[in-house]
Structures are given as C-alpha cells and as structure tokens.
C-alpha cells in the first residue's frame, strides 16, 4: 500500500514545494491531502486510535517498514524543500493559518524520525525551532472562555496543542533535540504564558479535572502534554544535561499538582508528572537531593506508578 501511496504522494509534494505563490485555498488543500496520505501509511491500529488517544503522536514509533521503501525515499528526496516550505509558511502566514503547515510538519517528522531524519536536520538549521518556542510562549488562553467554546481561544488552544506535539516530534530526533536543548526549551516550558494562571476551578472543585470540557480539564490536559514533551526530551543520551531544568517545569505546576494529590484526584497530568520525576530520580543521582528537598517533587516521586527507565 505504501508503494501505491508513494506514487500519489510524490507529485503532490512536488507541487507543494514548487517555488512561487499559490492561492491560500490551494495551499491548504495540498497540506490536507498530504496529511491524509501520511496518516494512511500508519498502521490500522494507529488510525483507529487517533480519535481517542494521543499516544500515536508521542511515541515516535511508526509501523515496521523496509528502510528504503518508496514512500520514505520520496520524503528524503524532498527533505530540504519540505523543511524550507513549511518554515516559510509557518513564519509568514497569519496566526490563524499557521496550524495547517504545523500539522503537516508534525506528520512528516513522524515518518522522518524512523528514516534518515533529513527533514528534522534541515528544519533545525532554519532558525524555526526558536520561532516555534517563541510562538508557543506568546500564546495566551483564557480557560473559562475556552470551556465556553469561544472561537478565538479555541483557535489559540489548538495552536498551543499543535506546537507542543510538533516539538515532541522534533525532539525525538538528534538534530531536533540538540536545537531545542540549545534554546533552553525546558526554561521556556517553565514560564509558558498560557499556563501561568490555572483556573480557580482546579482549587475549588479539583475533581472537575476529569470532567470533559471544563476549564480544569482543559488546563490539566495541556499541562499533561507539556509533561509528555519533557519525557521525550529525556529520551536522548544527553538528557541529564537538562534534567534539573525539566524538574523546574514540573515544579512550576507544583501548586496545581499538590492540590490534586491532596484531594486524591487521579488524572493524566499527575500520573505523567509522577512518572517523569520518578524516572529522573532513578536514573540521575545528581537530581535526588533536589527532588527530596522540594515537597511537590518528593510527593510525586513517592506515588505508585509504572516506571520505564530512561536510557
């Protein structure tokens, strides 16, 4: 099936990266079609899980495929042009139109991470990782308005989520990880504008973090995505260089996490933060005094959860 899709995907990519201006609608149609082909190449199980799980976005594992299959050869062939086109569109398009090239880049990086990683390498040299982190930090979200389906804040939230997931995919590659580490990404994540002010509902009604579409639920899920990004940053050999900064990310949400643990609320944000702290504690001795000193880190470290040791 991948060979058949490659025959369709290649001319589509040629058209997408072709120099010259294109009408916006034509450009978005090309991005949408390319993403459809990319998703079709995922295993049937991954496709079935797309509506209910974000794991396929976070694990970095694609289906078992021959290393030189035609589909990935096509991506390799146009790696430079793809990275240049997506970088240009992400930076030049108005804020409400950036999501289309970001989603395409995210899906391309999924294939690229299991192949030559040329797209990630070229993209990391464009200066775009810095732009993405700055764009992420500039997003402001009113969680109460978001829960009421306000159009502007819904768009901001979608952009926030898409940026996090794109950075997850980028960090799963060596060139992407190096670029993000040089930009001190964990420090950026510790001070994200969108997550500075948790909704009051979390502290008044902590159980609402498990009630879909409430301000608490939306906020906690966004924190969970940030924690997943931190986990992927810990998946490369040099991760201990930034382990203390990653603990700062967890600590920046200490008030919320402490409240949820005191109320004995089980939610993804607490579980992911707990796994992250425990893994760092187990595999980086330098961090242990810090974890034992800070109350919220100490509590997260003592929680019972499944541990996957870091490399």
Tab-separated table of C-alpha atoms in Angstrom:
chain	number	residue	atom	x	y	z
A	1	UNK	CA	0.000	0.000	0.000
A	2	UNK	CA	2.863	2.388	0.786
A	3	UNK	CA	4.203	1.973	-2.757
A	4	UNK	CA	0.844	2.952	-4.216
A	5	UNK	CA	0.570	5.937	-1.882
A	6	UNK	CA	4.132	6.995	-2.742
A	7	UNK	CA	3.128	7.221	-6.416
A	8	UNK	CA	0.409	9.694	-5.402
A	9	UNK	CA	2.338	11.450	-2.645
A	10	UNK	CA	5.431	12.333	-4.700
A	11	UNK	CA	3.736	14.590	-7.301
A	12	UNK	CA	1.702	16.169	-4.510
A	13	UNK	CA	4.883	17.106	-2.628
A	14	UNK	CA	6.455	18.365	-5.846
A	15	UNK	CA	3.504	20.702	-6.280
A	16	UNK	CA	3.538	21.804	-2.626
A	17	UNK	CA	7.240	22.755	-2.612
A	18	UNK	CA	7.179	24.297	-6.081
A	19	UNK	CA	8.515	27.892	-5.984
A	20	UNK	CA	6.069	30.716	-6.402
A	21	UNK	CA	2.938	31.941	-4.683
A	22	UNK	CA	-0.183	29.798	-4.504
A	23	UNK	CA	-3.736	30.770	-3.571
A	24	UNK	CA	-4.285	30.067	0.126
A	25	UNK	CA	-7.086	27.602	-0.527
A	26	UNK	CA	-4.909	25.643	-2.954
A	27	UNK	CA	-2.058	25.583	-0.447
A	28	UNK	CA	-4.278	24.305	2.368
A	29	UNK	CA	-5.800	21.678	0.077
A	30	UNK	CA	-2.299	20.399	-0.684
A	31	UNK	CA	-1.418	20.267	3.020
A	32	UNK	CA	-4.652	18.422	3.826
A	33	UNK	CA	-4.162	15.897	1.026
A	34	UNK	CA	-0.541	15.281	2.017
A	35	UNK	CA	-1.566	14.688	5.649
A	36	UNK	CA	-4.237	12.233	4.505
A	37	UNK	CA	-1.602	10.201	2.648
A	38	UNK	CA	0.721	10.329	5.654
A	39	UNK	CA	-1.977	9.101	8.026
A	40	UNK	CA	-2.992	6.355	5.602
A	41	UNK	CA	0.528	4.986	5.908
A	42	UNK	CA	0.176	4.483	9.657
A	43	UNK	CA	-0.819	1.016	10.807
A	44	UNK	CA	-4.536	0.243	11.021
A	45	UNK	CA	-4.318	0.175	14.812
A	46	UNK	CA	-2.817	3.669	14.926
A	47	UNK	CA	-5.528	5.021	12.630
A	48	UNK	CA	-8.241	3.521	14.821
A	49	UNK	CA	-6.732	5.126	17.917
A	50	UNK	CA	-6.403	8.631	16.507
A	51	UNK	CA	-9.741	9.953	17.849
A	52	UNK	CA	-9.263	8.616	21.378
A	53	UNK	CA	-5.551	8.633	22.140
A	54	UNK	CA	-2.571	10.932	21.724
A	55	UNK	CA	-0.060	8.093	22.115
A	56	UNK	CA	0.499	7.805	18.364
A	57	UNK	CA	1.641	11.438	18.476
A	58	UNK	CA	4.026	10.894	21.344
A	59	UNK	CA	5.738	7.536	20.927
A	60	UNK	CA	7.796	8.294	17.821
A	61	UNK	CA	7.328	4.748	16.556
A	62	UNK	CA	5.993	4.118	13.088
A	63	UNK	CA	4.868	0.819	11.589
A	64	UNK	CA	7.548	-1.703	10.676
A	65	UNK	CA	8.566	-0.748	7.131
A	66	UNK	CA	11.534	-1.526	4.917
A	67	UNK	CA	14.162	1.158	5.429
A	68	UNK	CA	14.181	2.185	1.764
A	69	UNK	CA	10.512	1.967	0.882
A	70	UNK	CA	9.334	4.308	-1.909
A	71	UNK	CA	7.300	6.490	0.439
A	72	UNK	CA	10.277	7.390	2.623
A	73	UNK	CA	12.535	7.736	-0.407
A	74	UNK	CA	10.134	10.425	-1.612
A	75	UNK	CA	10.345	12.271	1.713
A	76	UNK	CA	14.150	12.007	1.655
A	77	UNK	CA	14.312	13.330	-1.885
A	78	UNK	CA	12.409	16.494	-0.993
A	79	UNK	CA	13.625	16.853	2.610
A	80	UNK	CA	15.269	20.231	2.052
A	81	UNK	CA	12.351	21.619	0.049
A	82	UNK	CA	9.823	20.342	2.611
A	83	UNK	CA	11.694	21.934	5.510
A	84	UNK	CA	12.065	25.226	3.630
A	85	UNK	CA	8.415	25.359	2.519
A	86	UNK	CA	6.999	24.551	5.955
A	87	UNK	CA	9.374	27.014	7.624
A	88	UNK	CA	8.313	29.775	5.237
A	89	UNK	CA	4.599	29.112	5.626
A	90	UNK	CA	4.729	28.767	9.410
A	91	UNK	CA	6.566	32.068	9.774
A	92	UNK	CA	4.742	34.067	7.075
A	93	UNK	CA	1.110	33.003	7.382
A	94	UNK	CA	-1.241	34.852	9.767
A	95	UNK	CA	-1.544	33.330	13.224
A	96	UNK	CA	-4.881	31.634	12.489
A	97	UNK	CA	-3.476	29.916	9.381
A	98	UNK	CA	-0.240	28.512	10.819
A	99	UNK	CA	-1.872	25.300	12.049
A	100	UNK	CA	-2.060	23.654	8.593
A	101	UNK	CA	1.714	23.666	7.876
A	102	UNK	CA	2.433	22.782	11.523
A	103	UNK	CA	0.205	19.697	11.353
A	104	UNK	CA	1.839	18.670	8.084
A	105	UNK	CA	5.309	19.131	9.591
A	106	UNK	CA	4.312	17.090	12.648
A	107	UNK	CA	3.215	14.165	10.481
A	108	UNK	CA	6.247	14.392	8.193
A	109	UNK	CA	8.529	14.300	11.248
A	110	UNK	CA	6.802	11.079	12.330
A	111	UNK	CA	7.991	9.359	9.140
A	112	UNK	CA	11.318	11.193	9.154
A	113	UNK	CA	12.129	10.054	12.726
A	114	UNK	CA	12.029	6.441	11.538
A	115	UNK	CA	14.125	7.123	8.461
A	116	UNK	CA	17.070	9.409	7.630
A	117	UNK	CA	15.936	12.367	9.811
A	118	UNK	CA	16.899	14.717	6.987
A	119	UNK	CA	13.749	16.819	7.335
A	120	UNK	CA	14.462	17.321	11.052
A	121	UNK	CA	18.091	18.150	10.299
A	122	UNK	CA	17.279	20.756	7.650
A	123	UNK	CA	14.390	22.226	9.653
A	124	UNK	CA	16.564	22.546	12.769
A	125	UNK	CA	19.032	24.681	10.804
A	126	UNK	CA	16.415	27.167	9.584
A	127	UNK	CA	16.069	29.000	12.887
A	128	UNK	CA	12.493	27.766	13.140
A	129	UNK	CA	12.901	25.900	16.453
A	130	UNK	CA	13.474	29.295	18.097
A	131	UNK	CA	10.460	30.729	16.290
A	132	UNK	CA	8.271	27.824	17.432
A	133	UNK	CA	9.290	28.192	21.077
A	134	UNK	CA	8.693	31.953	20.985
A	135	UNK	CA	5.327	31.464	19.307
A	136	UNK	CA	4.371	28.896	21.948
A	137	UNK	CA	5.341	31.236	24.752
A	138	UNK	CA	3.338	34.118	23.270
A	139	UNK	CA	0.013	32.259	23.320
A	140	UNK	CA	-2.466	33.493	25.925
A	141	UNK	CA	-5.504	31.380	26.814
A	142	UNK	CA	-8.480	32.229	28.987
A	143	UNK	CA	-9.531	28.778	30.176
A	144	UNK	CA	-13.026	29.872	31.161
A	145	UNK	CA	-13.642	31.327	27.703
A	146	UNK	CA	-12.163	28.211	26.118
A	147	UNK	CA	-14.584	25.998	28.052
A	148	UNK	CA	-17.421	28.108	26.634
A	149	UNK	CA	-16.187	27.396	23.080
A	150	UNK	CA	-15.027	30.962	22.429
A	151	UNK	CA	-13.774	30.892	18.825
A	152	UNK	CA	-10.618	32.947	19.417
A	153	UNK	CA	-9.468	30.975	22.445
A	154	UNK	CA	-10.369	27.668	20.782
A	155	UNK	CA	-8.011	28.617	17.947
A	156	UNK	CA	-5.294	29.609	20.431
A	157	UNK	CA	-5.683	26.293	22.249
A	158	UNK	CA	-5.463	24.324	19.004
A	159	UNK	CA	-2.315	26.225	18.043
A	160	UNK	CA	-0.842	25.601	21.511
A	161	UNK	CA	-1.547	21.860	21.274
A	162	UNK	CA	-0.224	21.612	17.723
A	163	UNK	CA	3.004	23.400	18.662
A	164	UNK	CA	3.594	21.096	21.640
A	165	UNK	CA	3.041	17.984	19.523
A	166	UNK	CA	5.300	19.314	16.760
A	167	UNK	CA	8.046	19.944	19.326
A	168	UNK	CA	7.521	16.407	20.635
A	169	UNK	CA	8.135	15.006	17.176
A	170	UNK	CA	11.137	17.279	16.616
A	171	UNK	CA	12.705	16.347	19.965
A	172	UNK	CA	12.618	12.647	19.054
A	173	UNK	CA	15.413	13.294	16.529
A	174	UNK	CA	19.017	14.084	17.442
A	175	UNK	CA	19.234	17.333	15.407
A	176	UNK	CA	15.874	18.461	16.750
A	177	UNK	CA	16.791	17.616	20.340
A	178	UNK	CA	20.108	19.440	20.072
A	179	UNK	CA	18.430	22.550	18.657
A	180	UNK	CA	15.777	22.590	21.393
A	181	UNK	CA	18.322	21.968	24.153
A	182	UNK	CA	20.445	24.873	22.896
A	183	UNK	CA	17.338	27.061	23.044
A	184	UNK	CA	16.812	26.048	26.689
A	185	UNK	CA	13.361	24.697	25.900
A	186	UNK	CA	12.722	23.475	29.483
A	187	UNK	CA	13.155	27.051	30.741
A	188	UNK	CA	10.595	28.221	28.192
A	189	UNK	CA	8.198	25.480	29.299
A	190	UNK	CA	8.567	26.594	32.919
A	191	UNK	CA	7.186	30.046	32.098
A	192	UNK	CA	4.564	29.498	29.409
A	193	UNK	CA	2.124	32.398	29.339
A	194	UNK	CA	-0.829	30.099	28.628
A	195	UNK	CA	-0.198	28.064	31.793
A	196	UNK	CA	0.717	30.823	34.246
A	197	UNK	CA	-2.758	31.148	35.758
A	198	UNK	CA	-4.603	27.870	36.419
A	199	UNK	CA	-8.392	28.241	36.501
A	200	UNK	CA	-9.744	28.726	40.028
A	201	UNK	CA	-11.989	25.735	39.467
A	202	UNK	CA	-8.997	23.406	39.931
A	203	UNK	CA	-8.604	24.541	43.536
A	204	UNK	CA	-12.307	24.882	44.375
A	205	UNK	CA	-13.520	21.730	42.596
A	206	UNK	CA	-10.418	19.611	41.864
A	207	UNK	CA	-12.482	16.634	40.691
A	208	UNK	CA	-13.508	18.650	37.619
A	209	UNK	CA	-10.122	17.882	36.030
A	210	UNK	CA	-11.799	14.657	34.924
A	211	UNK	CA	-14.949	16.365	33.623
A	212	UNK	CA	-14.620	16.913	29.893
A	213	UNK	CA	-14.531	20.490	28.559
A	214	UNK	CA	-14.373	22.164	31.977
A	215	UNK	CA	-11.669	24.818	32.472
A	216	UNK	CA	-9.880	22.431	34.861
A	217	UNK	CA	-9.964	19.554	32.377
A	218	UNK	CA	-8.648	21.664	29.501
A	219	UNK	CA	-5.875	23.189	31.610
A	220	UNK	CA	-4.757	19.889	33.163
A	221	UNK	CA	-4.654	18.184	29.762
A	222	UNK	CA	-2.444	20.970	28.426
A	223	UNK	CA	-0.098	20.533	31.392
A	224	UNK	CA	-0.076	16.799	30.650
A	225	UNK	CA	1.062	17.489	27.072
A	226	UNK	CA	3.914	19.628	28.404
A	227	UNK	CA	4.926	16.773	30.725
A	228	UNK	CA	4.920	14.396	27.754
A	229	UNK	CA	7.203	16.790	25.896
A	230	UNK	CA	9.536	16.699	28.893
A	231	UNK	CA	9.500	12.893	28.770
A	232	UNK	CA	10.597	12.937	25.138
A	233	UNK	CA	13.374	15.390	25.993
A	234	UNK	CA	14.580	12.739	28.447
A	235	UNK	CA	14.723	10.083	25.726
A	236	UNK	CA	18.094	11.042	24.245
A	237	UNK	CA	21.595	10.194	25.557
A	238	UNK	CA	22.406	13.758	26.670
A	239	UNK	CA	19.181	14.215	28.646
A	240	UNK	CA	20.963	14.566	32.007
A	241	UNK	CA	22.308	17.944	30.867
A	242	UNK	CA	18.796	19.341	31.219
A	243	UNK	CA	17.309	17.124	33.952
A	244	UNK	CA	17.303	19.850	36.622
A	245	UNK	CA	15.612	22.275	34.232
A	246	UNK	CA	12.972	19.654	33.473
A	247	UNK	CA	12.299	19.334	37.193
A	248	UNK	CA	11.743	23.101	37.173
A	249	UNK	CA	8.969	22.555	34.622
A	250	UNK	CA	7.245	20.121	36.978
A	251	UNK	CA	7.779	22.436	39.942
A	252	UNK	CA	6.233	25.355	38.031
A	253	UNK	CA	2.927	23.462	38.247
A	254	UNK	CA	3.501	22.442	41.843
A	255	UNK	CA	0.504	24.287	43.270
A	256	UNK	CA	-1.934	22.507	40.966
A	257	UNK	CA	-0.266	19.103	41.309
A	258	UNK	CA	-0.173	19.385	45.107
A	259	UNK	CA	-3.867	20.270	45.220
A	260	UNK	CA	-4.802	17.290	43.058
A	261	UNK	CA	-2.683	14.897	45.111
A	262	UNK	CA	-4.119	16.211	48.396
A	263	UNK	CA	-7.607	15.680	47.019
A	264	UNK	CA	-6.548	12.200	45.828
A	265	UNK	CA	-7.604	13.001	42.279
A	266	UNK	CA	-6.296	10.625	39.634
A	267	UNK	CA	-5.654	12.323	36.302
A	268	UNK	CA	-3.199	12.149	33.428
A	269	UNK	CA	-1.289	15.285	34.423
A	270	UNK	CA	-0.442	13.925	37.883
A	271	UNK	CA	0.440	10.467	36.566
A	272	UNK	CA	2.699	11.797	33.814
A	273	UNK	CA	4.430	14.232	36.178
A	274	UNK	CA	4.900	11.422	38.698
A	275	UNK	CA	6.425	9.087	36.101
A	276	UNK	CA	8.704	11.868	34.914
A	277	UNK	CA	10.012	12.699	38.401
A	278	UNK	CA	10.457	9.047	39.345
A	279	UNK	CA	12.371	8.260	36.167
A	280	UNK	CA	14.700	11.210	36.680
A	281	UNK	CA	15.204	10.263	40.345
A	282	UNK	CA	16.059	6.669	39.432
A	283	UNK	CA	18.452	7.459	36.600
A	284	UNK	CA	20.162	10.728	37.546
A	285	UNK	CA	21.702	10.722	41.017
A	286	UNK	CA	22.544	14.428	40.852
A	287	UNK	CA	18.850	15.301	40.955
A	288	UNK	CA	17.977	13.280	44.050
A	289	UNK	CA	18.764	15.953	46.674
A	290	UNK	CA	16.633	18.451	44.732
A	291	UNK	CA	13.705	16.043	44.481
A	292	UNK	CA	13.915	15.117	48.155
A	293	UNK	CA	14.077	18.783	49.190
A	294	UNK	CA	11.063	20.081	47.224
A	295	UNK	CA	7.735	18.944	48.706
A	296	UNK	CA	5.791	18.531	45.466
A	297	UNK	CA	8.642	16.674	43.744
A	298	UNK	CA	9.032	14.439	46.782
A	299	UNK	CA	5.317	13.595	46.776
A	300	UNK	CA	5.332	12.856	43.055
A	301	UNK	CA	8.364	10.632	43.475
A	302	UNK	CA	6.663	8.576	46.184
A	303	UNK	CA	3.494	7.921	44.197
A	304	UNK	CA	2.932	4.380	42.998
A	305	UNK	CA	3.065	4.169	39.222
A	306	UNK	CA	4.632	2.195	36.428
A	307	UNK	CA	8.245	3.181	35.812
A	308	UNK	CA	10.027	2.946	32.473
A	309	UNK	CA	13.733	3.544	32.949
A	310	UNK	CA	15.351	6.211	30.828
A	311	UNK	CA	18.319	5.386	28.587
